[in-house]
Structure formats: C-alpha cells, structure tokens
mmCIF file of C-alpha atoms in Angstrom:
data_model
loop_
_atom_site.group_PDB
_atom_site.id
_atom_site.type_symbol
_atom_site.label_atom_id
_atom_site.label_comp_id
_atom_site.label_asym_id
_atom_site.label_seq_id
_atom_site.Cartn_x
_atom_site.Cartn_y
_atom_site.Cartn_z
ATOM 1 C CA MET A 557 -20.071 -5.069 18.213
ATOM 2 C CA LYS A 558 -19.858 -4.368 14.504
ATOM 3 C CA ALA A 559 -21.075 -7.082 12.124
ATOM 4 C CA ASP A 560 -17.673 -7.574 10.553
ATOM 5 C CA ARG A 561 -16.119 -8.072 14.019
ATOM 6 C CA VAL A 562 -18.773 -10.653 14.874
ATOM 7 C CA SER A 563 -18.067 -12.434 11.596
ATOM 8 C CA ASP A 564 -14.332 -12.399 12.374
ATOM 9 C CA ARG A 565 -15.064 -14.117 15.701
ATOM 10 C CA VAL A 566 -17.358 -16.650 14.043
ATOM 11 C CA ALA A 567 -14.736 -17.289 11.352
ATOM 12 C CA ALA A 568 -12.237 -18.115 14.112
ATOM 13 C CA GLN A 569 -14.801 -20.511 15.653
ATOM 14 C CA LEU A 570 -15.275 -22.219 12.301
ATOM 15 C CA ARG A 571 -11.519 -22.607 11.877
ATOM 16 C CA SER A 572 -11.340 -24.197 15.317
ATOM 17 C CA LEU A 573 -14.230 -26.515 14.479
ATOM 18 C CA VAL A 574 -12.570 -27.700 11.261
ATOM 19 C CA HIS A 575 -9.340 -28.328 13.177
ATOM 20 C CA ALA A 576 -10.958 -29.970 16.223
ATOM 21 C CA GLN A 577 -13.059 -32.347 14.115
ATOM 22 C CA GLN A 578 -10.116 -33.015 11.787
ATOM 23 C CA LEU A 579 -12.277 -32.304 8.764
ATOM 24 C CA GLN A 580 -10.612 -33.045 5.441
ATOM 25 C CA PRO A 581 -10.971 -31.397 2.001
ATOM 26 C CA GLY A 582 -14.381 -32.340 0.652
ATOM 27 C CA ASP A 583 -15.949 -32.937 4.087
ATOM 28 C CA ARG A 584 -19.262 -31.212 4.657
ATOM 29 C CA LEU A 585 -19.957 -28.953 7.621
ATOM 30 C CA PRO A 586 -23.247 -29.265 9.545
ATOM 31 C CA ALA A 587 -26.294 -27.565 8.072
ATOM 32 C CA GLU A 588 -26.413 -23.801 8.515
ATOM 33 C CA ARG A 589 -29.266 -23.893 11.075
ATOM 34 C CA THR A 590 -27.504 -26.561 13.130
ATOM 35 C CA LEU A 591 -24.155 -24.804 12.916
ATOM 36 C CA ALA A 592 -25.613 -21.468 14.040
ATOM 37 C CA VAL A 593 -27.145 -23.115 17.125
ATOM 38 C CA GLN A 594 -23.942 -25.051 17.827
ATOM 39 C CA LEU A 595 -21.833 -21.871 17.731
ATOM 40 C CA GLY A 596 -24.437 -19.684 19.406
ATOM 41 C CA VAL A 597 -24.496 -17.076 16.632
ATOM 42 C CA SER A 598 -27.001 -15.621 14.206
ATOM 43 C CA ARG A 599 -27.319 -17.125 10.750
ATOM 44 C CA THR A 600 -26.392 -13.742 9.261
ATOM 45 C CA ALA A 601 -23.086 -13.670 11.145
ATOM 46 C CA LEU A 602 -22.498 -17.300 10.203
ATOM 47 C CA ARG A 603 -23.051 -16.586 6.502
ATOM 48 C CA GLU A 604 -20.635 -13.646 6.661
ATOM 49 C CA ALA A 605 -18.013 -15.824 8.334
ATOM 50 C CA ILE A 606 -18.463 -18.576 5.743
ATOM 51 C CA ALA A 607 -18.078 -15.982 2.958
ATOM 52 C CA GLN A 608 -14.904 -14.710 4.614
ATOM 53 C CA LEU A 609 -13.374 -18.186 4.894
ATOM 54 C CA SER A 610 -14.498 -19.017 1.362
ATOM 55 C CA SER A 611 -12.602 -15.984 0.048
ATOM 56 C CA GLN A 612 -9.540 -17.244 1.916
ATOM 57 C CA GLY A 613 -9.815 -20.688 0.359
ATOM 58 C CA LEU A 614 -10.714 -22.677 3.490
ATOM 59 C CA LEU A 615 -14.395 -23.327 2.750
ATOM 60 C CA THR A 616 -16.564 -23.720 -0.319
ATOM 61 C CA ALA A 617 -20.243 -22.777 -0.086
ATOM 62 C CA ARG A 618 -22.471 -24.423 -2.688
ATOM 63 C CA VAL A 619 -25.880 -22.855 -3.236
ATOM 64 C CA GLY A 620 -28.430 -25.353 -1.990
ATOM 65 C CA GLY A 621 -25.682 -27.899 -1.401
ATOM 66 C CA GLY A 622 -24.092 -26.956 1.905
ATOM 67 C CA THR A 623 -20.631 -25.827 2.995
ATOM 68 C CA PHE A 624 -17.513 -27.933 2.460
ATOM 69 C CA VAL A 625 -13.851 -27.827 3.417
ATOM 70 C CA SER A 626 -11.962 -26.682 0.338
ATOM 71 C CA GLU A 627 -8.977 -28.242 -1.287
ATOM 72 C CA PRO A 628 -5.792 -26.533 -0.078
ATOM 73 C CA THR A 629 -5.396 -23.124 -1.659
ATOM 74 C CA ALA A 630 -1.914 -23.980 -2.903
ATOM 75 C CA GLN A 631 -3.327 -26.891 -4.872
ATOM 76 C CA ALA A 632 -6.084 -24.730 -6.326
ATOM 77 C CA ARG A 633 -3.558 -22.092 -7.344
ATOM 78 C CA ALA A 634 -1.220 -24.671 -8.838
ATOM 79 C CA ALA A 635 -4.056 -25.979 -10.995
ATOM 80 C CA ILE A 636 -4.488 -22.476 -12.429
ATOM 81 C CA ASP A 637 -0.796 -21.579 -12.564
ATOM 82 C CA ALA A 638 0.402 -24.743 -14.299
ATOM 83 C CA PRO A 639 -1.119 -24.074 -17.753
ATOM 84 C CA LEU A 640 0.364 -20.555 -17.728
ATOM 85 C CA LEU A 641 3.930 -21.444 -16.781
ATOM 86 C CA PRO A 642 5.089 -22.502 -20.298
ATOM 87 C CA TYR A 643 3.953 -19.135 -21.640
ATOM 88 C CA LEU A 644 5.752 -16.920 -19.124
ATOM 89 C CA PRO A 645 9.023 -16.767 -21.133
ATOM 90 C CA VAL A 646 7.001 -15.785 -24.211
ATOM 91 C CA PHE A 647 5.271 -12.934 -22.385
ATOM 92 C CA GLN A 648 8.500 -11.826 -20.750
ATOM 93 C CA GLY A 649 10.443 -11.966 -24.004
ATOM 94 C CA ASP A 650 7.960 -10.165 -26.243
ATOM 95 C CA PRO A 651 6.397 -7.029 -24.708
ATOM 96 C CA ALA A 652 3.768 -6.935 -27.465
ATOM 97 C CA TYR A 653 1.926 -9.712 -25.615
ATOM 98 C CA ARG A 654 1.134 -7.230 -22.848
ATOM 99 C CA PHE A 655 -1.948 -6.263 -24.862
ATOM 100 C CA ASP A 656 -3.266 -9.821 -24.530
ATOM 101 C CA VAL A 657 -2.794 -9.544 -20.777
ATOM 102 C CA LEU A 658 -4.537 -6.163 -20.721
ATOM 103 C CA GLU A 659 -7.575 -7.678 -22.453
ATOM 104 C CA ILE A 660 -7.830 -10.375 -19.782
ATOM 105 C CA ARG A 661 -7.370 -7.833 -17.014
ATOM 106 C CA HIS A 662 -10.114 -5.702 -18.548
ATOM 107 C CA ALA A 663 -12.498 -8.650 -18.439
ATOM 108 C CA LEU A 664 -11.611 -9.620 -14.874
ATOM 109 C CA GLU A 665 -10.966 -6.405 -13.016
ATOM 110 C CA GLY A 666 -14.195 -4.629 -13.857
ATOM 111 C CA ALA A 667 -16.094 -7.495 -12.196
ATOM 112 C CA THR A 668 -13.568 -7.627 -9.361
ATOM 113 C CA ALA A 669 -13.979 -3.935 -8.542
ATOM 114 C CA TRP A 670 -17.777 -4.185 -8.814
ATOM 115 C CA HIS A 671 -17.982 -7.056 -6.309
ATOM 116 C CA ALA A 672 -15.390 -5.477 -4.010
ATOM 117 C CA ALA A 673 -17.469 -2.298 -3.758
ATOM 118 C CA LEU A 674 -20.453 -4.391 -2.636
ATOM 119 C CA ARG A 675 -18.700 -6.810 -0.298
ATOM 120 C CA ALA A 676 -15.595 -5.192 1.178
ATOM 121 C CA THR A 677 -15.442 -5.204 4.992
ATOM 122 C CA ASP A 678 -13.720 -2.661 7.207
ATOM 123 C CA ALA A 679 -10.666 -4.934 7.241
ATOM 124 C CA ASP A 680 -10.689 -5.048 3.434
ATOM 125 C CA HIS A 681 -10.898 -1.243 3.329
ATOM 126 C CA ALA A 682 -7.846 -0.997 5.557
ATOM 127 C CA ARG A 683 -5.890 -3.415 3.334
ATOM 128 C CA ILE A 684 -6.833 -1.513 0.167
ATOM 129 C CA ARG A 685 -5.794 1.810 1.728
ATOM 130 C CA ALA A 686 -2.497 0.293 2.864
ATOM 131 C CA ALA A 687 -1.846 -1.152 -0.610
ATOM 132 C CA PHE A 688 -2.612 2.225 -2.189
ATOM 133 C CA ASP A 689 -0.262 4.020 0.238
ATOM 134 C CA THR A 690 2.471 1.494 -0.574
ATOM 135 C CA LEU A 691 1.941 2.111 -4.286
ATOM 136 C CA MET A 692 2.122 5.892 -3.871
ATOM 137 C CA ALA A 693 5.271 5.565 -1.755
ATOM 138 C CA ALA A 694 6.892 3.453 -4.492
ATOM 139 C CA HIS A 695 6.635 6.271 -7.052
ATOM 140 C CA GLY A 696 9.903 7.951 -7.937
ATOM 141 C CA ARG A 697 12.169 5.462 -6.176
ATOM 142 C CA ASP A 698 13.748 4.240 -9.418
ATOM 143 C CA ASP A 699 12.795 0.671 -8.518
ATOM 144 C CA PRO A 700 10.587 -0.673 -11.351
ATOM 145 C CA ALA A 701 10.365 -4.155 -9.821
ATOM 146 C CA GLY A 702 9.285 -2.802 -6.440
ATOM 147 C CA GLU A 703 6.809 -0.465 -8.065
ATOM 148 C CA ALA A 704 5.404 -3.348 -10.116
ATOM 149 C CA ARG A 705 4.926 -5.423 -6.953
ATOM 150 C CA ALA A 706 3.161 -2.503 -5.272
ATOM 151 C CA ASP A 707 0.895 -2.017 -8.299
ATOM 152 C CA ALA A 708 -0.007 -5.701 -8.438
ATOM 153 C CA GLY A 709 -0.515 -5.701 -4.673
ATOM 154 C CA PHE A 710 -3.048 -2.897 -4.974
ATOM 155 C CA HIS A 711 -5.050 -4.691 -7.667
ATOM 156 C CA LEU A 712 -4.970 -7.956 -5.708
ATOM 157 C CA ALA A 713 -6.121 -6.197 -2.527
ATOM 158 C CA ILE A 714 -9.249 -5.210 -4.441
ATOM 159 C CA ALA A 715 -9.593 -8.781 -5.744
ATOM 160 C CA GLU A 716 -9.457 -10.127 -2.182
ATOM 161 C CA ALA A 717 -12.197 -7.686 -1.164
ATOM 162 C CA ALA A 718 -14.499 -9.145 -3.844
ATOM 163 C CA HIS A 719 -14.881 -12.280 -1.671
ATOM 164 C CA ASN A 720 -15.243 -14.545 -4.688
ATOM 165 C CA LEU A 721 -12.972 -17.541 -4.342
ATOM 166 C CA VAL A 722 -12.862 -18.413 -8.041
ATOM 167 C CA LEU A 723 -12.194 -14.837 -9.115
ATOM 168 C CA LEU A 724 -9.503 -14.455 -6.453
ATOM 169 C CA GLN A 725 -7.732 -17.670 -7.398
ATOM 170 C CA VAL A 726 -7.760 -16.747 -11.090
ATOM 171 C CA MET A 727 -6.298 -13.331 -10.272
ATOM 172 C CA ARG A 728 -3.645 -14.919 -8.075
ATOM 173 C CA GLY A 729 -2.943 -17.506 -10.752
ATOM 174 C CA LEU A 730 -2.283 -14.658 -13.156
ATOM 175 C CA PHE A 731 -0.036 -12.890 -10.665
ATOM 176 C CA GLU A 732 3.256 -13.643 -12.408
ATOM 177 C CA LEU A 733 1.736 -12.698 -15.733
ATOM 178 C CA LEU A 734 0.307 -9.553 -14.162
ATOM 179 C CA GLN A 735 3.725 -8.726 -12.729
ATOM 180 C CA THR A 736 5.310 -9.096 -16.151
ATOM 181 C CA ASN A 737 2.632 -6.938 -17.723
ATOM 182 C CA ILE A 738 2.892 -4.216 -15.102
ATOM 183 C CA SER A 739 6.690 -4.156 -15.168
ATOM 184 C CA GLN A 740 6.769 -3.696 -18.932
ATOM 185 C CA SER A 741 4.015 -1.104 -18.830
ATOM 186 C CA ARG A 742 5.306 0.969 -15.951
ATOM 187 C CA ALA A 743 8.851 1.160 -17.294
ATOM 188 C CA MET A 744 7.343 3.068 -20.215
ATOM 189 C CA LEU A 745 4.374 4.833 -18.682
ATOM 190 C CA PHE A 746 5.894 6.237 -15.510
ATOM 191 C CA ALA A 747 8.818 7.794 -17.352
ATOM 192 C CA SER A 748 6.576 10.761 -18.181
ATOM 193 C CA PRO A 749 4.430 12.898 -15.826
ATOM 194 C CA ARG A 750 1.913 13.032 -18.682
ATOM 195 C CA THR A 751 1.050 9.404 -17.946
ATOM 196 C CA SER A 752 2.255 8.870 -14.366
ATOM 197 C CA GLU A 753 -0.002 11.545 -12.884
ATOM 198 C CA PRO A 754 -3.221 10.238 -14.532
ATOM 199 C CA LEU A 755 -2.335 6.669 -13.471
ATOM 200 C CA SER A 756 -1.995 7.756 -9.845
ATOM 201 C CA ALA A 757 -5.346 9.544 -10.061
ATOM 202 C CA GLN A 758 -6.956 6.451 -11.614
ATOM 203 C CA HIS A 759 -5.723 4.190 -8.825
ATOM 204 C CA ARG A 760 -7.074 6.667 -6.270
ATOM 205 C CA GLU A 761 -10.464 6.720 -8.020
ATOM 206 C CA MET A 762 -10.593 2.904 -7.971
ATOM 207 C CA MET A 763 -9.843 2.884 -4.256
ATOM 208 C CA GLU A 764 -12.337 5.610 -3.399
ATOM 209 C CA ALA A 765 -15.108 3.977 -5.448
ATOM 210 C CA VAL A 766 -14.639 0.660 -3.640
ATOM 211 C CA LEU A 767 -14.457 2.353 -0.228
ATOM 212 C CA ALA A 768 -17.619 4.318 -1.062
ATOM 213 C CA GLY A 769 -19.455 1.061 -1.811
ATOM 214 C CA ASP A 770 -20.368 2.229 -5.320
ATOM 215 C CA PRO A 771 -20.096 -0.826 -7.636
ATOM 216 C CA GLU A 772 -20.874 0.966 -10.908
ATOM 217 C CA ARG A 773 -18.325 3.691 -10.163
ATOM 218 C CA ALA A 774 -15.747 1.056 -9.190
ATOM 219 C CA ARG A 775 -16.269 -0.947 -12.363
ATOM 220 C CA ALA A 776 -16.098 2.201 -14.499
ATOM 221 C CA ALA A 777 -12.888 3.261 -12.726
ATOM 222 C CA ALA A 778 -11.240 -0.106 -13.381
ATOM 223 C CA HIS A 779 -12.227 -0.037 -17.054
ATOM 224 C CA ALA A 780 -11.116 3.589 -17.485
ATOM 225 C CA HIS A 781 -7.758 2.785 -15.918
ATOM 226 C CA LEU A 782 -7.068 -0.169 -18.203
ATOM 227 C CA GLU A 783 -8.319 1.661 -21.278
ATOM 228 C CA PHE A 784 -5.907 4.501 -20.490
ATOM 229 C CA VAL A 785 -3.015 2.055 -20.074
ATOM 230 C CA HIS A 786 -3.882 0.349 -23.353
ATOM 231 C CA ALA A 787 -4.123 3.639 -25.286
ATOM 232 C CA ALA A 788 -0.971 5.084 -23.705
ATOM 233 C CA LEU A 789 1.067 1.986 -24.546
ATOM 234 C CA ARG A 790 -0.206 1.995 -28.128
ATOM 235 C CA THR A 791 0.861 5.633 -28.454
ATOM 236 C CA LEU A 792 4.291 4.918 -26.994
ATOM 237 C CA ASP A 793 4.742 1.943 -29.318
ATOM 238 C CA ASP A 794 3.699 4.026 -32.333
ATOM 239 C CA ASN A 795 6.149 6.772 -31.355
ATOM 240 C CA ASP A 796 8.979 4.244 -30.940
ATOM 241 C CA ALA A 797 8.215 2.734 -34.337
ATOM 242 C CA ARG A 798 8.133 6.198 -35.933
ATOM 243 C CA ARG A 799 11.511 7.083 -34.438
ATOM 244 C CA ALA A 800 12.954 3.749 -35.586
ATOM 245 C CA ARG A 801 11.765 4.379 -39.133
ATOM 246 C CA ALA A 802 13.181 7.914 -39.068
ATOM 247 C CA SER A 803 16.547 6.650 -37.873
ATOM 248 C CA ARG A 804 16.843 4.488 -41.002
ATOM 249 C CA LEU A 805 16.419 7.460 -43.344
ATOM 250 C CA PRO A 806 19.458 9.198 -44.870
ATOM 251 C CA ALA A 807 20.578 12.123 -42.708
ATOM 252 C CA ALA A 808 19.409 14.684 -45.285
ATOM 253 C CA HIS A 809 15.807 13.386 -45.037
ATOM 254 C CA ARG A 810 15.492 13.243 -41.251
#
C-alpha cells in the first residue's frame, strides 16, 4: 500500500480517536510513540497523518511540544478575515489597490508553491490537476465571476498542497480579497490573446512544477506569473490613461 494511502487510513483513525475520546480544542493527544503503538502503525505513517490533519485544521503539531486538537477552522479563519472585512469595499471600489494585493500574493505564493512541490500527495496532485482543468474550461465562457472563482480555486489548491496550516488559513482569509483582485485583473487581461495565452501557460507551468516535485521551479513559476500580471496591468493602466488624456485634446490635435 502506498504511503499516502496508509496515512489516509491513519488520519481516519485519528479522527475517530478524537471523536471517541471527545477531545476538545486545546486537548493534547498521546505522545507519538504511544499513539503509534495504540494505532498499530509506523511513526512515519503517523507523522504523515498528523501533517494531513494539521493542514485541514483539525490538529496542531508543536515541535517538541506534542500534538493538540486545533480550534475550529471557522474560528481560525474568522480571526484572519475580520480585520480585512472593513477594507473590502475599498479594494472593490478602487481597482488601483489590486497592486497592493499583488504584492502580498507575491510574498505568499512563492513560498506556497515551494512547499507544495515538496509536500503534495497523490491526492493533492489530483486536486491541483482538477482545479487546473476547471480553470482552462472556464476560458472563453464570458463569465468573469466564474473564471475568477476557477483561478482562485487553482491557487488555493496549491496552497492546500503546501500542508502548512498557518499559510493555508492566511490564503483562505485573503480569499475574498483574492477574488476581488483576480476579477479586476482578468476582466482586463483576458480580453487580449496577448495576455490570456501567456497566463494559461504560466498556470500550467506552476502546476507541472508542483507535480514534478521541483520546489525551486515552482517558486520561480509563481513569481514569474505574478510579475507578468503586475507588468501587464501597469501597461494596461498606462494605455488607458494615455487614451483618456488624448480624448481631452481638441480634435485637431488628436
């Protein structure tokens, strides 16, 4: 049986243990050695299962401190979402703020892709492929909102594969902001094959780098993608401003 399948089975055992013992957020699980004997599994499979459940928000593993039942994911997300909520109308009302969002994405997604390339399981690979296929299928449907959801879904599938609970929750907490950013960007970028075709190729390169298990390639692909988006939007903004200035000139000078 493949290691990731063993870890899936052990993860299910851990879920059952948490439920059967009615463990509450903050409660500590038995020590790793004891838990491995109790479940009849190797410590390697146990660690993989704990990492899997940590990425899903059920457990928190503290280096040298043991494994604990996490606070509910919804509460963790709300703690991240709440400070952002007052700013959503600002970001939605002024597209210029998309560059602030791009800077944050640049900082986060390079690390996300790097860790995903190292840690993604077969199940993660399948989810990333499915998210990429959904994104490709959304092209050309004249549905910017649906395309934005598919784009965000692809980036979040990679974030989930990083198996870092904090990074995942921050990315999810930014989801509405990310959606706003992508919607504004794609409405402009995908109007032209000059930008839509490179964007599709960049998403494919991100996927293939993660699936190949190449962290440096994955990080470089994420950075190249966001740098392209940033530069393309700046160019589009400059062109719009130039046309606006030209429209204010007397007809004889246009």
